[in-house]
Amino acid sequence: MPADASPRPVLDLAADSVAITQAICDLPSVSGDETRLADLVVDALADAAHLEVIRDGDTVVARTNLGRERRVVIAGHLDTVPINGNLPTRFEVIDGERYLWGRGTVDMKGGVAVQLKLAAELAEPAYDITWMWYDHEEVSAELNGLGRLARNRPDLFTGDFAILGEPSNSRVEGGCNGNLRVELRAYGVRAHSARSWVGDNAVHKLAPALERLAAYEAATIEVDGLAYREGLNAVGVSGGIAGNVIPDEAMLHVNYRFAPSRTVAEAIEIVRDLFPEYELTVVDEAEGARPGLDADFAKRFVAAVGGPAHPKYGWTDVARFSAMGIPAVNFGPGDPLKAHADDERVATDQVLQCERALRAWLTGAA
Amino acid sequence: MPADASPRPVLDLAADSVAITQAICDLPSVSGDETRLADLVVDALADAAHLEVIRDGDTVVARTNLGRERRVVIAGHLDTVPINGNLPTRFEVIDGERYLWGRGTVDMKGGVAVQLKLAAELAEPAYDITWMWYDHEEVSAELNGLGRLARNRPDLFTGDFAILGEPSNSRVEGGCNGNLRVELRAYGVRAHSARSWVGDNAVHKLAPALERLAAYEAATIEVDGLAYREGLNAVGVSGGIAGNVIPDEAMLHVNYRFAPSRTVAEAIEIVRDLFPEYELTVVDEAEGARPGLDADFAKRFVAAVGGPAHPKYGWTDVARFSAMGIPAVNFGPGDPLKAHADDERVATDQVLQCERALRAWLTGAA
């Protein structure tokens, strides 16, 4: 039997957005394995004559070219974090609320489902729309499909406003905190632990750093009218050679989530000043994004979908749009606290509410 | 060609003890691989009519049965820690001192070589002697060949005094510290590090334990006239799930080397009292051994081989003899600081000095 004999799955974008969410969640697309889902998206949009479809690897762009005065970019990622026994999806009712449970329902196939449905449906939107569905968001920044698209096709990144469908309980969340990860290292002298005084214990030298972290009171900083709560945390610690050896090296892995009013360079200085006695290696860095909700267009969007706006804490790709001069917000169904959780689940009402609100604004009805 | 066609090696115990050291070091016997060396020992003693030879696995016992008033047990292990590019042996001269360099020269084939030579040579010692050469000393306690022998043949463990040939710079080192390893655990609540206030950071909770360890001043405790220096150290630390997750568990691996005046149970209580807020799991424990140098027989040995005696810091199998009511000391060539080192090397004069001193005492000449 030839390898391609199994029927290619079909995605029906005329279904309601909850059904579409379920269909695309049940097609696993863990980072690096997005090809089948990207194929499905391309196939599903093949009959939409109002869309120009562009593919870059496993990223799919679909845009209208109606000559509207304004252009909106609406984006979402196709990949999920690894599955942990939480597929296939199922429906659950908890305290009277109906949920779709399973990997990807929150982060962020609920948002993608709404976008796909509206992309197919809205042949005559009030604004030109550039839809972007991309790969490799849940892994290291250099693999990010949106970043690759920006390098390969910077011409596609034009617009007056961008909406990223990351989970935000179907509320508008503006901007995002920046993200810095560093490794702090202490060194000592190895020795047999029976004669520990011959050595110098590197693990013990982490005590002051851990004390400072435990006592640290993270700031809350107002940026463009939204209050961003920061966080400074150990996300890992390691050291030790054997049960009878004084360790000569110890490492503390520190994550600083900083308000978008600071740059990465400033964040590094803050961490360096806080831990001057350690060797510091930056292992990951990402600028934050100011909420941009002082822009007129953004204010109208917030009003249209039902404000007020809230700050976004997690780093998201809104920062990429922000860095390219396109004001950007997060707006998608799902509780961000359930992102990556084993009991990831989205309230189906949030998916439908997101669909209604986005349709109303994009058709000029709101 | 049949598998056994290669000639079986021969060990010449009439050679000097440095030459014997070299010969048995160049036959690798990393823990678990002692059979060839045990075979060699049995073969080399085959002509010694004054010895009864008993084999238990890769442990070889050889004893005189001369009806002497006193019996001495003299023991050494046949195995070494893994080779790290430090075989075959070679001779080196450093600052005018001649050394035999290579794995096992210090820990403890120098001591075993002296013992093998004297076992073959001393047909009429002043005391009956039970020689014991055993396997699996450098690995976990349950594999220890001396422990197995004590279970299989407790009748062999009779004597007035025991000498273990562990490296002690050819000085008498009495008793040994006890050894305790525990894992201390702190727990918290996992969360995405972008919203760290939702979680509870387990790694931060290690701060007080590390502070206490860093500030801890280990005691020096006098036992039977010798001063034992203790040590309390982190030998490992671990925690962390991913760069964006607040860890919900962190572990500190702590090693307590305690004076032989304390029991394991007391040592556990000391550690528990020092770290009351952590979950404590004992992962390894070994009683220490009092030096036993207040016994008359021991005093005469110390005088004969040239005192004074010193405390032993590392845990050794003297503790097994001590626990069976046989006072025991360490006495062997080699600097214990070079045990397990990549540049392990024994001063050849120490090997010869150990041979002379032991011969003089065992023949009643000293």
XYZ file of C-alpha atoms in Angstrom:
732
model
C 0.000 0.000 0.000
C 1.518 3.392 -0.909
C 2.425 5.609 2.051
C -0.107 8.312 1.056
C -3.102 5.990 0.736
C -4.684 7.127 4.033
C -7.220 9.892 3.320
C -5.968 13.433 3.933
C -8.055 14.959 6.764
C -10.392 17.811 5.949
C -11.168 20.835 8.123
C -14.639 22.302 7.808
C -14.411 26.037 8.569
C -18.168 26.398 8.304
C -18.461 24.526 11.618
C -18.676 26.564 14.816
C -15.404 27.665 16.346
C -15.625 25.180 19.248
C -15.922 22.275 16.791
C -12.972 23.673 14.833
C -10.978 23.946 18.079
C -11.659 20.307 18.824
C -10.764 19.197 15.300
C -7.385 20.944 15.284
C -6.534 19.918 18.870
C -7.116 16.276 17.963
C -4.507 16.648 15.233
C -1.389 16.892 17.466
C 1.114 19.560 16.444
C 3.796 19.663 19.120
C 6.550 22.127 18.148
C 8.477 20.696 15.202
C 5.509 18.590 14.083
C 3.225 21.279 12.597
C 3.330 20.211 8.943
C 0.071 18.248 8.869
C -1.813 21.065 10.578
C -0.296 23.677 8.252
C -1.331 21.478 5.282
C -4.845 21.266 6.699
C -5.059 25.062 7.042
C -3.879 25.617 3.455
C -6.413 23.063 2.168
C -9.261 24.569 4.194
C -8.635 28.051 2.750
C -8.161 26.867 -0.832
C -11.683 27.929 -1.859
C -11.542 31.366 -0.191
C -11.117 33.550 -3.277
C -10.823 36.701 -1.164
C -7.532 35.469 0.360
C -3.994 35.431 -0.963
C -2.337 32.427 0.725
C 1.424 32.394 1.269
C 3.374 29.539 2.861
C 6.777 29.753 4.539
C 7.801 26.385 6.000
C 4.946 25.497 8.343
C 3.766 29.072 8.627
C 0.685 30.053 6.642
C -0.205 33.653 5.794
C -3.596 34.550 4.294
C -4.450 38.131 3.476
C -7.115 40.245 1.864
C -6.114 42.913 -0.632
C -9.238 45.046 -0.735
C -7.567 48.452 -0.668
C -9.020 49.301 2.733
C -7.689 52.361 4.561
C -6.481 50.282 7.508
C -4.802 46.870 7.738
C -4.949 44.612 10.783
C -2.578 41.704 11.407
C -4.147 38.800 13.300
C -1.841 35.956 14.308
C -1.653 32.715 16.242
C 0.760 29.837 16.615
C -0.041 26.320 15.401
C 2.228 24.407 17.794
C 1.675 23.210 21.353
C 3.879 22.067 24.218
C 4.258 18.263 24.499
C 1.200 16.117 25.087
C 0.996 14.593 28.559
C -1.853 12.120 28.372
C -4.234 14.992 27.589
C -5.366 14.090 24.087
C -7.779 13.355 22.492
C -9.951 16.220 23.694
C -13.190 15.728 25.579
C -15.978 17.933 26.861
C -16.385 18.479 30.589
C -18.840 20.454 32.679
C -17.382 21.973 35.862
C -19.581 24.095 38.145
C -22.076 24.468 35.318
C -19.471 25.767 32.860
C -18.784 23.724 29.705
C -15.141 23.153 28.849
C -13.207 21.567 26.019
C -10.358 19.727 27.762
C -6.999 18.757 26.246
C -3.612 19.888 25.029
C -3.796 23.020 22.925
C -7.347 24.010 23.827
C -6.055 27.076 25.694
C -2.605 27.618 24.189
C -3.757 28.366 21.595
C -5.868 26.398 19.194
C -9.055 28.010 20.552
C -7.765 31.352 19.311
C -6.526 29.837 16.053
C -9.930 28.198 15.442
C -11.722 31.550 15.778
C -9.208 33.143 13.403
C -9.502 30.359 10.800
C -13.282 30.541 10.844
C -13.324 34.340 10.396
C -10.596 34.211 7.746
C -12.760 31.934 5.601
C -15.998 33.754 6.361
C -15.119 37.448 6.109
C -14.798 38.136 2.421
C -15.611 41.826 2.936
C -14.097 42.930 6.260
C -14.051 46.582 7.301
C -10.235 46.533 7.302
C -7.773 44.618 5.199
C -6.586 41.653 7.242
C -3.303 39.747 7.234
C -3.818 36.416 8.994
C -0.668 34.616 10.202
C -0.527 31.089 11.634
C 2.979 30.060 12.547
C 5.136 27.218 13.869
C 7.643 26.778 16.699
C 6.328 29.319 19.194
C 6.708 27.049 22.234
C 10.431 26.434 21.810
C 13.543 28.590 21.701
C 13.220 32.017 20.108
C 15.552 31.293 17.184
C 13.148 28.633 15.859
C 10.057 30.856 16.097
C 8.122 30.784 12.821
C 6.965 34.384 13.159
C 10.583 35.486 13.591
C 11.562 33.464 10.505
C 8.716 35.011 8.510
C 9.854 38.489 9.571
C 13.338 37.703 8.231
C 12.106 36.055 4.998
C 9.128 38.297 4.212
C 9.420 41.589 6.107
C 7.054 43.076 3.485
C 4.193 41.112 5.074
C 4.626 42.965 8.359
C 2.680 46.085 7.507
C -0.387 47.115 9.408
C -1.925 49.634 11.740
C -2.572 47.199 14.575
C -1.905 43.575 15.439
C -3.900 41.080 17.462
C -2.289 37.914 18.757
C -4.773 35.228 19.763
C -2.862 34.087 22.880
C -5.120 33.064 25.777
C -6.335 36.103 27.689
C -9.781 34.982 28.855
C -11.166 36.726 25.755
C -10.167 40.074 27.244
C -7.689 42.476 25.730
C -4.259 42.152 27.308
C -1.785 44.774 26.241
C 1.922 44.441 25.679
C 3.962 41.966 27.652
C 6.751 41.751 30.180
C 10.278 41.199 28.966
C 12.067 37.965 29.780
C 15.645 37.379 30.873
C 17.278 34.134 31.959
C 20.780 34.017 33.388
C 22.962 31.357 34.950
C 24.815 32.437 38.075
C 27.856 30.357 38.927
C 29.914 30.006 42.077
C 33.240 28.200 42.152
C 35.233 26.456 44.869
C 37.831 23.736 45.279
C 37.044 20.030 44.962
C 38.066 17.726 47.843
C 37.120 14.440 49.466
C 34.265 15.171 51.842
C 36.031 13.242 54.638
C 38.537 16.104 54.664
C 36.206 18.889 53.615
C 38.456 21.611 55.089
C 40.904 20.949 52.241
C 38.230 22.080 49.778
C 35.966 25.086 49.297
C 32.283 24.316 48.873
C 30.746 25.998 45.814
C 27.185 24.909 46.681
C 27.366 26.731 50.034
C 28.243 29.900 48.128
C 24.756 29.945 46.584
C 23.284 30.812 50.012
C 23.438 34.619 49.609
C 21.899 34.477 46.123
C 19.015 32.307 47.330
C 18.503 34.565 50.345
C 18.277 37.596 48.076
C 15.817 35.816 45.773
C 13.673 34.643 48.679
C 13.555 38.169 50.126
C 13.123 39.961 46.796
C 9.942 41.964 46.429
C 9.118 42.211 42.773
C 8.007 45.644 41.563
C 4.718 46.512 39.891
C 5.340 49.174 37.253
C 2.760 51.245 35.390
C 3.380 51.478 31.655
C 0.970 53.306 29.304
C -1.727 53.058 31.933
C -1.378 49.325 32.675
C 0.300 47.911 35.793
C 2.960 45.242 35.062
C 3.942 42.948 37.870
C 7.497 41.724 37.652
C 9.024 38.459 38.929
C 12.532 37.337 39.839
C 12.958 33.633 40.477
C 15.277 30.697 40.594
C 13.987 28.278 37.972
C 16.773 25.771 38.562
C 19.744 24.915 40.716
C 22.459 22.324 40.231
C 25.756 21.250 41.667
C 27.510 18.165 43.000
C 29.850 15.463 41.751
C 29.414 12.513 44.109
C 28.248 11.837 47.649
C 31.818 12.033 48.959
C 33.133 15.039 47.042
C 33.046 18.737 47.972
C 31.585 20.405 44.834
C 33.785 22.929 43.064
C 30.977 24.415 40.973
C 27.339 25.300 41.527
C 24.819 26.952 39.257
C 21.670 28.919 39.905
C 19.337 29.481 36.962
C 17.472 32.774 37.412
C 14.510 34.103 35.463
C 13.632 37.812 35.516
C 10.322 38.894 34.044
C 10.562 42.668 33.729
C 8.128 45.445 32.920
C 8.091 46.647 29.288
C 9.371 50.053 30.389
C 12.806 48.427 30.834
C 15.095 47.191 28.096
C 16.867 43.831 28.173
C 20.132 45.704 28.782
C 18.634 47.403 31.845
C 17.276 44.088 33.102
C 20.731 42.504 32.813
C 22.216 45.380 34.819
C 19.597 44.970 37.544
C 20.390 41.263 37.887
C 24.131 41.850 37.726
C 23.909 44.484 40.478
C 21.845 42.143 42.625
C 24.331 39.250 42.324
C 27.723 40.915 41.920
C 29.741 38.030 43.373
C 28.650 35.441 40.807
C 29.712 34.704 37.275
C 26.716 35.669 35.132
C 25.855 34.142 31.768
C 22.808 35.338 29.821
C 21.061 32.283 28.361
C 17.845 33.833 27.050
C 16.579 37.333 26.552
C 13.501 38.925 25.021
C 12.427 42.539 25.047
C 8.988 43.244 26.466
C 6.327 45.184 24.587
C 4.649 48.361 25.731
C 0.883 47.900 25.600
C 0.479 50.522 22.861
C -3.073 51.102 24.017
C -2.607 54.852 23.817
C -2.939 54.531 20.016
C -6.390 55.542 18.696
C -6.921 52.364 16.759
C -6.121 50.255 19.813
C -8.549 52.249 21.956
C -11.341 51.599 19.473
C -10.590 47.876 19.439
C -10.698 47.711 23.229
C -14.019 49.532 23.288
C -15.411 47.319 20.506
C -14.613 43.976 22.123
C -15.518 45.195 25.605
C -12.826 46.733 27.797
C -11.047 47.439 29.999
C -7.652 46.199 28.864
C -5.324 44.346 31.230
C -1.561 43.898 31.297
C -0.114 40.693 29.832
C 2.480 39.035 32.044
C 3.908 36.291 29.900
C 6.180 37.165 27.020
C 4.353 36.717 23.736
C 4.999 37.504 20.122
C 3.207 40.848 20.498
C 6.758 41.989 21.286
C 7.808 41.178 17.708
C 5.043 43.340 16.267
C 5.776 46.065 18.783
C 9.465 46.000 17.782
C 8.427 46.357 14.109
C 6.342 49.424 14.943
C 2.922 47.727 14.843
C 0.968 48.242 18.091
C -0.138 44.807 19.256
C -2.363 43.221 21.888
C -3.256 39.728 23.005
C -6.851 38.695 22.593
C -7.895 35.073 22.726
C -10.027 32.532 24.587
C -8.713 30.524 27.526
C -7.342 31.131 30.984
C -3.563 31.677 30.676
C -3.130 29.880 34.029
C -4.225 26.710 32.238
C -1.675 27.091 29.437
C 0.796 24.152 29.500
C -1.160 22.571 32.381
C -2.006 18.891 32.276
C -5.629 19.842 32.823
C -5.537 22.456 30.073
C -9.148 23.316 29.166
C -10.998 26.197 27.610
C -14.497 27.390 28.499
C -16.447 26.929 25.270
C -18.319 30.191 25.928
C -15.012 32.064 25.803
C -14.290 30.647 22.354
C -17.704 31.716 21.074
C -17.478 35.124 22.758
C -14.084 35.717 21.146
C -15.537 34.732 17.763
C -18.510 37.120 18.154
C -16.433 40.052 19.369
C -13.810 39.723 16.671
C -16.460 39.338 13.952
C -18.325 42.384 15.159
C -15.217 44.555 15.127
C -13.862 43.230 11.822
C -17.168 43.771 10.029
C -17.546 47.252 11.447
C -20.674 46.188 13.326
C -19.109 47.200 16.654
C 43.244 -20.916 19.654
C 41.547 -21.916 22.905
C 40.551 -19.026 25.178
C 42.884 -20.116 27.969
C 46.005 -20.406 25.788
C 47.548 -17.141 27.071
C 49.931 -17.861 29.938
C 48.503 -17.201 33.416
C 50.522 -14.385 35.039
C 52.746 -15.198 37.975
C 53.392 -13.032 41.024
C 56.815 -13.346 42.619
C 56.432 -12.593 46.334
C 60.199 -12.884 46.841
C 60.563 -9.567 44.979
C 60.702 -6.358 47.044
C 57.389 -4.820 48.004
C 57.716 -1.911 45.542
C 58.104 -4.372 42.670
C 55.100 -6.315 43.941
C 53.108 -3.079 44.150
C 53.925 -2.328 40.542
C 53.063 -5.851 39.405
C 49.618 -5.853 41.022
C 48.824 -2.280 39.976
C 49.530 -3.168 36.343
C 46.893 -5.897 36.624
C 43.790 -3.654 36.757
C 41.157 -4.654 39.322
C 38.504 -1.977 39.327
C 35.654 -2.938 41.688
C 33.797 -5.896 40.178
C 36.825 -7.002 38.167
C 39.015 -8.501 40.957
C 38.920 -12.166 39.881
C 42.237 -12.235 38.022
C 44.025 -10.543 40.917
C 42.419 -12.884 43.468
C 43.514 -15.837 41.300
C 47.041 -14.426 41.217
C 47.111 -14.108 45.018
C 45.907 -17.676 45.536
C 48.528 -18.969 43.067
C 51.330 -16.957 44.674
C 50.561 -18.395 48.118
C 50.143 -21.995 46.917
C 53.619 -23.003 48.105
C 53.341 -21.346 51.537
C 52.839 -24.449 53.687
C 52.397 -22.330 56.842
C 49.193 -20.798 55.479
C 45.655 -22.098 55.313
C 44.105 -20.419 52.265
C 40.346 -19.850 52.092
C 38.506 -18.260 49.186
C 35.110 -16.555 49.280
C 34.227 -15.083 45.893
C 37.091 -12.763 45.076
C 38.144 -12.491 48.705
C 41.187 -14.486 49.780
C 41.946 -15.345 53.417
C 45.289 -16.862 54.453
C 46.042 -17.692 58.055
C 48.621 -19.316 60.257
C 47.512 -21.785 62.884
C 50.555 -21.904 65.138
C 48.776 -21.860 68.492
C 50.208 -18.434 69.374
C 48.758 -16.614 72.392
C 47.632 -13.653 70.227
C 46.067 -13.394 66.786
C 46.308 -10.365 64.538
C 44.036 -9.714 61.552
C 45.715 -7.831 58.704
C 43.516 -6.817 55.790
C 43.443 -4.881 52.557
C 41.139 -4.493 49.578
C 42.065 -5.700 46.107
C 39.888 -3.311 44.109
C 40.483 0.253 42.948
C 38.338 3.116 41.722
C 38.111 3.390 37.921
C 41.255 3.973 35.899
C 41.529 7.453 34.375
C 44.478 7.268 32.011
C 46.736 6.458 34.983
C 47.882 2.941 34.126
C 50.309 1.348 33.479
C 52.396 2.540 36.416
C 55.650 4.422 36.041
C 58.346 5.696 38.348
C 58.748 9.427 38.914
C 61.151 11.502 40.982
C 59.650 14.681 42.446
C 61.779 16.958 44.657
C 64.249 14.134 45.101
C 61.578 11.672 46.297
C 60.964 8.532 44.241
C 57.340 7.670 43.518
C 55.434 4.867 41.870
C 52.672 6.602 39.920
C 49.374 5.099 38.833
C 45.911 3.895 39.834
C 45.990 1.786 42.971
C 49.497 2.676 44.096
C 48.074 4.567 47.109
C 44.614 3.058 47.500
C 45.729 0.450 48.322
C 47.909 -1.941 46.411
C 51.049 -0.605 48.126
C 49.635 -1.838 51.419
C 48.423 -5.099 49.870
C 51.885 -5.720 48.341
C 53.565 -5.395 51.758
C 50.986 -7.759 53.255
C 51.356 -10.362 50.477
C 55.135 -10.312 50.796
C 55.053 -10.772 54.582
C 52.319 -13.431 54.386
C 54.558 -15.572 52.170
C 57.711 -14.823 54.108
C 56.717 -15.071 57.771
C 56.373 -18.777 58.450
C 57.076 -18.273 62.161
C 55.514 -14.945 63.196
C 55.333 -13.911 66.861
C 51.515 -13.880 66.655
C 49.122 -15.959 64.631
C 48.042 -13.914 61.643
C 44.825 -13.905 59.612
C 45.458 -12.137 56.313
C 42.384 -10.920 54.406
C 42.365 -9.477 50.883
C 38.919 -8.549 49.714
C 36.854 -7.223 46.826
C 34.365 -4.379 46.284
C 35.607 -1.887 48.869
C 35.318 1.161 46.593
C 31.624 0.743 45.851
C 28.427 0.656 47.877
C 28.622 -0.943 51.310
C 26.306 -3.871 50.504
C 28.812 -5.188 47.935
C 31.822 -4.967 50.274
C 33.743 -8.261 50.269
C 34.770 -7.928 53.911
C 31.142 -7.496 54.884
C 30.196 -10.563 52.829
C 32.977 -12.575 54.459
C 31.744 -11.536 57.894
C 28.291 -12.838 56.981
C 29.564 -16.081 55.362
C 32.434 -16.874 57.708
C 32.045 -14.993 61.015
C 34.355 -17.628 62.576
C 37.281 -16.044 60.719
C 36.792 -12.765 62.545
C 38.616 -13.620 65.737
C 41.664 -11.737 66.874
C 43.121 -9.377 69.434
C 43.866 -6.574 67.042
C 43.331 -5.686 63.398
C 45.403 -3.670 60.983
C 43.897 -2.361 57.776
C 46.481 -1.355 55.172
C 44.619 1.755 53.981
C 46.915 4.656 53.037
C 48.030 6.563 56.101
C 51.531 7.714 55.110
C 52.833 4.597 56.893
C 51.737 6.107 60.201
C 49.192 4.582 62.515
C 45.777 6.177 62.072
C 43.240 5.111 64.611
C 39.523 4.539 64.163
C 37.555 6.556 61.681
C 34.797 9.112 61.491
C 31.271 7.934 60.855
C 29.510 8.863 57.639
C 25.942 9.991 57.067
C 24.312 11.232 53.884
C 20.827 12.665 53.813
C 18.645 14.332 51.231
C 16.795 17.419 52.431
C 13.758 18.374 50.394
C 11.709 21.519 50.186
C 8.383 21.666 48.401
C 6.374 24.447 46.805
C 3.790 24.978 44.107
C 4.580 24.828 40.412
C 3.558 27.802 38.240
C 4.506 29.556 35.033
C 7.372 31.906 35.863
C 5.578 34.760 34.057
C 3.070 34.665 36.933
C 5.415 33.534 39.663
C 3.177 34.893 42.445
C 0.719 32.084 41.674
C 3.402 29.551 42.673
C 5.662 28.959 45.643
C 9.338 28.570 44.828
C 10.880 25.427 46.368
C 14.422 26.359 45.312
C 14.230 29.633 47.263
C 13.367 27.583 50.350
C 16.849 26.042 50.321
C 18.312 29.436 51.328
C 18.171 28.859 55.114
C 19.720 25.378 54.814
C 22.592 26.679 52.694
C 23.095 29.605 55.073
C 23.327 27.208 57.996
C 25.781 24.976 56.148
C 27.927 27.924 55.079
C 28.043 29.233 58.652
C 28.455 25.823 60.288
C 31.652 25.389 62.273
C 32.456 21.715 62.381
C 33.542 20.373 65.759
C 36.826 18.682 66.613
C 36.145 15.973 69.161
C 38.682 14.050 71.224
C 38.039 10.293 71.335
C 40.396 7.878 73.145
C 43.122 10.512 72.985
C 42.801 11.365 69.290
C 41.165 14.520 67.905
C 38.543 13.884 65.213
C 37.632 16.764 62.965
C 34.064 16.588 61.694
C 32.571 17.994 58.497
C 29.064 18.957 57.396
C 28.661 19.753 53.732
C 26.340 20.001 50.807
C 27.614 17.478 48.279
C 24.844 18.177 45.796
C 21.875 20.369 45.038
C 19.166 20.015 42.430
C 15.872 21.512 41.418
C 14.111 22.959 38.422
C 11.771 21.825 35.669
C 12.215 24.302 32.850
C 13.385 27.866 32.313
C 9.820 29.171 32.584
C 8.492 27.138 35.510
C 8.575 27.895 39.241
C 10.027 24.694 40.756
C 7.816 22.820 43.198
C 10.636 20.652 44.588
C 14.284 21.179 45.472
C 16.800 18.815 47.019
C 19.952 19.398 49.002
C 22.264 16.424 49.427
C 24.134 16.731 52.739
C 27.089 14.710 53.990
C 27.937 14.625 57.700
C 31.251 13.090 58.760
C 30.987 12.651 62.500
C 33.391 11.742 65.291
C 33.391 8.065 66.373
C 32.075 9.061 69.806
C 28.668 9.560 68.148
C 26.396 6.860 66.794
C 24.654 7.064 63.430
C 21.382 7.608 65.311
C 22.867 10.606 67.135
C 24.262 11.969 63.887
C 20.826 11.761 62.261
C 19.321 13.653 65.219
C 21.950 16.386 64.914
C 21.167 16.871 61.229
C 17.429 16.707 61.831
C 17.664 19.348 64.557
C 19.749 21.568 62.311
C 17.280 21.406 59.415
C 13.886 20.930 61.065
C 11.859 22.497 58.253
C 12.936 20.041 55.550
C 11.871 16.526 54.677
C 14.873 14.367 55.544
C 15.749 11.055 53.862
C 18.775 9.046 54.986
C 20.526 7.719 51.868
C 23.737 6.325 53.380
C 24.984 5.678 56.877
C 28.041 4.066 58.418
C 29.080 3.977 62.044
C 32.512 5.361 62.847
C 35.132 3.428 64.776
C 36.741 4.486 68.033
C 40.514 4.327 67.672
C 40.834 1.585 70.282
C 44.352 2.772 70.993
C 43.770 2.548 74.737
C 44.109 -1.255 74.412
C 47.514 -2.549 75.515
C 48.136 -4.496 72.373
C 47.404 -1.433 70.250
C 49.755 0.711 72.326
C 52.573 -1.735 71.733
C 51.908 -1.777 67.995
C 52.008 2.023 67.844
C 55.292 2.067 69.761
C 56.764 -0.701 67.600
C 56.040 0.917 64.230
C 56.941 4.404 65.502
C 54.179 6.603 66.929
C 52.401 8.809 67.581
C 49.044 7.691 66.230
C 46.794 10.083 64.345
C 43.044 10.168 63.795
C 41.666 8.769 60.529
C 39.122 10.999 58.849
C 37.763 8.909 56.035
C 35.444 6.011 56.797
C 37.293 2.697 56.346
C 36.623 -0.939 57.077
C 38.293 -0.598 60.505
C 34.732 0.209 61.542
C 33.686 -3.371 60.672
C 36.378 -4.843 62.927
C 35.571 -2.331 65.629
C 31.890 -3.298 65.453
C 32.894 -6.976 65.836
C 34.888 -6.166 68.960
C 38.354 -6.264 67.369
C 40.291 -3.018 67.957
C 41.526 -1.850 64.565
C 43.808 0.770 63.077
C 44.815 1.887 59.610
C 48.466 1.458 58.722
C 49.622 1.584 55.124
C 51.835 3.442 52.684
C 50.625 6.403 50.637
C 49.216 9.861 51.198
C 45.418 9.560 51.606
C 45.042 12.918 49.815
C 46.264 11.124 46.668
C 43.727 8.310 46.957
C 41.352 8.398 43.931
C 43.371 11.268 42.436
C 44.354 11.145 38.776
C 47.957 11.700 39.872
C 47.738 8.942 42.482
C 51.329 8.024 43.444
C 53.058 6.454 46.403
C 56.521 7.326 47.719
C 58.479 4.092 47.331
C 60.251 4.745 50.654
C 56.869 4.631 52.408
C 56.164 1.187 50.957
C 59.546 -0.107 52.136
C 59.202 1.575 55.539
C 55.788 -0.037 56.030
C 57.269 -3.415 55.073
C 60.166 -3.038 57.566
C 57.996 -1.810 60.429
C 55.390 -4.510 59.991
C 58.013 -7.240 59.693
C 59.815 -6.041 62.823
C 56.610 -6.072 64.880
C 55.279 -9.378 63.508
C 58.558 -11.179 64.158
C 58.849 -9.813 67.672
C 62.015 -7.933 66.713
C 60.433 -4.617 67.665
